[in-house]
CSV table of C-alpha atoms in Angstrom, one decimal:
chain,number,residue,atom,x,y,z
I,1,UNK,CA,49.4,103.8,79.6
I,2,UNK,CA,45.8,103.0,80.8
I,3,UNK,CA,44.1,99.6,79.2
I,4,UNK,CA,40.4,100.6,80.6
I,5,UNK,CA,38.6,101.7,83.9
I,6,UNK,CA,38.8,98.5,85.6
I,7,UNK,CA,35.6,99.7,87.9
I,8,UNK,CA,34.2,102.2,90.1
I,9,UNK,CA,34.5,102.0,93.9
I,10,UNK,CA,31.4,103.4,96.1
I,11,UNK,CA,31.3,103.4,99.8
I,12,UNK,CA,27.9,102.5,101.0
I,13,UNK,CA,26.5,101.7,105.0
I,14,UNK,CA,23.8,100.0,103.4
I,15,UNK,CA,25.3,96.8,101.7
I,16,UNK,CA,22.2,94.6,101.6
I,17,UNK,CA,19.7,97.6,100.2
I,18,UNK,CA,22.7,99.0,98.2
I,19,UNK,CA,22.6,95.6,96.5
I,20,UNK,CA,19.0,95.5,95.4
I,21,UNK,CA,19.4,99.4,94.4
I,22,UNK,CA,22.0,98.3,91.6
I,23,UNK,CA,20.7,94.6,91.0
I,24,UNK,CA,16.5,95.5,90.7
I,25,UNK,CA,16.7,99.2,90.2
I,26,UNK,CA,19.3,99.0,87.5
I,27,UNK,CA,19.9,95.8,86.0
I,28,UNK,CA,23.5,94.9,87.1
I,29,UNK,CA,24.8,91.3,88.0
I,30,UNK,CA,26.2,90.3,91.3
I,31,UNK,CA,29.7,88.9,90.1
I,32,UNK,CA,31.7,89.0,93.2
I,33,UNK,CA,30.6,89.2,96.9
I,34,UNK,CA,33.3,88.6,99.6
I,35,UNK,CA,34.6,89.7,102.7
I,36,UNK,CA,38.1,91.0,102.5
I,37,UNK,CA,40.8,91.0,105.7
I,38,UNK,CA,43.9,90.6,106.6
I,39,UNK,CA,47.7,92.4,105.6
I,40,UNK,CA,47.2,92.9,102.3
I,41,UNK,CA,43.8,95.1,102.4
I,42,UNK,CA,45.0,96.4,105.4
I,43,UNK,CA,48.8,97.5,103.8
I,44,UNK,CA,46.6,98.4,100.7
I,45,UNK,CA,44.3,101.1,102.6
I,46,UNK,CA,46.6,102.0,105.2
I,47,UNK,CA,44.7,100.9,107.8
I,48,UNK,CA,44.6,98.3,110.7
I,49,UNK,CA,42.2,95.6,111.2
I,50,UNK,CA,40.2,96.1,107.9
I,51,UNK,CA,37.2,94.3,107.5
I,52,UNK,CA,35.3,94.9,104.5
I,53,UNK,CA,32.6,93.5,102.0
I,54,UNK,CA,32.8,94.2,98.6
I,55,UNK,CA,30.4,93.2,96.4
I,56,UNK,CA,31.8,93.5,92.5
I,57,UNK,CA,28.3,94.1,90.1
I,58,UNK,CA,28.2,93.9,86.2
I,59,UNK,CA,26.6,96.0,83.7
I,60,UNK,CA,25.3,94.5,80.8
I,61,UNK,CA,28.5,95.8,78.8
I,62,UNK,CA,30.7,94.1,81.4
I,63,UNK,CA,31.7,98.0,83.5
I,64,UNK,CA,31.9,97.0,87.2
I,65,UNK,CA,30.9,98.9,90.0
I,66,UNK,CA,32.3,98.0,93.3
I,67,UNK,CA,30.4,97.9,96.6
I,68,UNK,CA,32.4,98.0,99.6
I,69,UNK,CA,31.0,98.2,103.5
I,70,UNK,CA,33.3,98.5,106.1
I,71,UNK,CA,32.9,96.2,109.0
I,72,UNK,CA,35.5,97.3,111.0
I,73,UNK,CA,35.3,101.3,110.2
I,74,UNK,CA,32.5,103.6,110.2
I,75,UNK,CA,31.8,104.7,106.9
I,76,UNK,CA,31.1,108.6,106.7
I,77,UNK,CA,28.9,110.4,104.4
I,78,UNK,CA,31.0,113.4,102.0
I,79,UNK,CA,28.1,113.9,99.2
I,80,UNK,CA,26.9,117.3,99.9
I,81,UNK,CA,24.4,117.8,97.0
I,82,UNK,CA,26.8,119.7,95.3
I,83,UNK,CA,27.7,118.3,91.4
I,84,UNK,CA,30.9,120.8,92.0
I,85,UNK,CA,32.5,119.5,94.9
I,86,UNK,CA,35.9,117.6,94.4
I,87,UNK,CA,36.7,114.2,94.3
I,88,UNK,CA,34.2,111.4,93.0
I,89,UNK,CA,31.1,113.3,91.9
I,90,UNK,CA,29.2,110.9,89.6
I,91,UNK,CA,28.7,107.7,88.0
I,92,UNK,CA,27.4,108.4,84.1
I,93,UNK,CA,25.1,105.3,83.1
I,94,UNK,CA,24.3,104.3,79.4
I,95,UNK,CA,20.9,103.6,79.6
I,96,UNK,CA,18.2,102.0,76.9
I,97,UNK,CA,15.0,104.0,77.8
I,98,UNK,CA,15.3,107.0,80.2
I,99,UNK,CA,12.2,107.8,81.1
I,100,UNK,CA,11.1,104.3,81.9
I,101,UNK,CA,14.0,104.2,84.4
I,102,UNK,CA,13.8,107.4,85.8
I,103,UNK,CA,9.8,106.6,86.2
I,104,UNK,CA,10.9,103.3,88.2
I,105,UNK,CA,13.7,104.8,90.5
I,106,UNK,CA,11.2,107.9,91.5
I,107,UNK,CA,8.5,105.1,92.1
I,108,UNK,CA,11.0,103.6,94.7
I,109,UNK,CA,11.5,107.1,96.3
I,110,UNK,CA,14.8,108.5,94.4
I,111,UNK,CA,14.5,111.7,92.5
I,112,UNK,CA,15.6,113.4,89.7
I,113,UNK,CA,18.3,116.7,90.5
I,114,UNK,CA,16.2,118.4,87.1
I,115,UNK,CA,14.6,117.6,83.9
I,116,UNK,CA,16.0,115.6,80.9
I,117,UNK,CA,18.6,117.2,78.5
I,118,UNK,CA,19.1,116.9,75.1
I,119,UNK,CA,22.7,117.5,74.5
I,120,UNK,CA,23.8,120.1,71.9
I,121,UNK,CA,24.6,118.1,69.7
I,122,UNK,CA,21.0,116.5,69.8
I,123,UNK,CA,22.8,112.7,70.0
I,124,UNK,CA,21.8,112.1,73.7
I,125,UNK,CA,19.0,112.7,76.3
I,126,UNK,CA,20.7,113.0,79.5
I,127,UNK,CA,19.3,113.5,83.4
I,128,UNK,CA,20.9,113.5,86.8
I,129,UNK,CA,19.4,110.9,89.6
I,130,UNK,CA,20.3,110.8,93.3
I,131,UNK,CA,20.4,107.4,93.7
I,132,UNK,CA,20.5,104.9,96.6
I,133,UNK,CA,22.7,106.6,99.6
I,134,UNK,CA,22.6,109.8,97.6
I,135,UNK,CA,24.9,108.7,94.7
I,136,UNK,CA,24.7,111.3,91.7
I,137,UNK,CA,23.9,109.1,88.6
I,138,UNK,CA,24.2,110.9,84.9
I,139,UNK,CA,21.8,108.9,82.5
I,140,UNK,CA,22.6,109.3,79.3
I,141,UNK,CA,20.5,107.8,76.8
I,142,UNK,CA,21.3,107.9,73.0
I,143,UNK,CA,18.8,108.9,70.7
């Protein structure tokens, strides 16, 4: 029934720091950056008078993430810090070289939740991030 994640939708109030976050921080590709309007966003979410950026960014593998801001609606923040809450809690990350990306993201003030793991089955080293407007990245690296 499903062909493939098509691509993972974050919520940010931040576009323009968001951006350089994803793009300089983690190597991704700015692929599609518009502003969306009229009746079919606005049938589509349900609301009225949406005006929202989104900014579509590749990983080198092709996996999208999706940007969006809302112009015309305050965006609110629902990450509590918690990795248990429901709904969207992370985004997981293959990653070439951990360390040398969790050393760059805590040199531009993000931090890691706890130490690297090696998973039990001693294939992966793995670490949470909180990333740019406190998005819970899993880096997994494989070893």
């Amino acid at each position: 029934m499903i062909n493939g994640v098509r691509h993972t939708g974050i919520v940010v109030n931040d576009i323009e720091n968001a951006i350089k976050f994803w793009v300089n921080l983690l190597g991704f590709k700015v692929v599609i950056d518009q502003l969306e309007e009229g009746q079919f966003i606005d049938n589509l979410l349900g609301l009225d008078n949406v005006s929202v950026r989104t900014v579509k960014l590749a990983a080198q593998d092709g996996s999208l993430v999706e940007l969006l801001h809302f112009i015309s609606h305050k965006s609110l923040p629902t990450w509590d810090g918690n990795p248990y809450k429901t709904g969207l809690t992370h985004i997981a990350l293959n990653v070439k070289n951990i360390k040398i990306l969790v050393s760059t993201l805590m040199k531009a003030g993000y931090y890691q939740v706890n130490g690297y793991q090696k998973s039990p089955d001693g294939k992966v080293l793995v670490c949470y991030l909180v990333g740019f407007e406190n998005v819970l990245l899993e880096l997994v690296q494989t070893i």
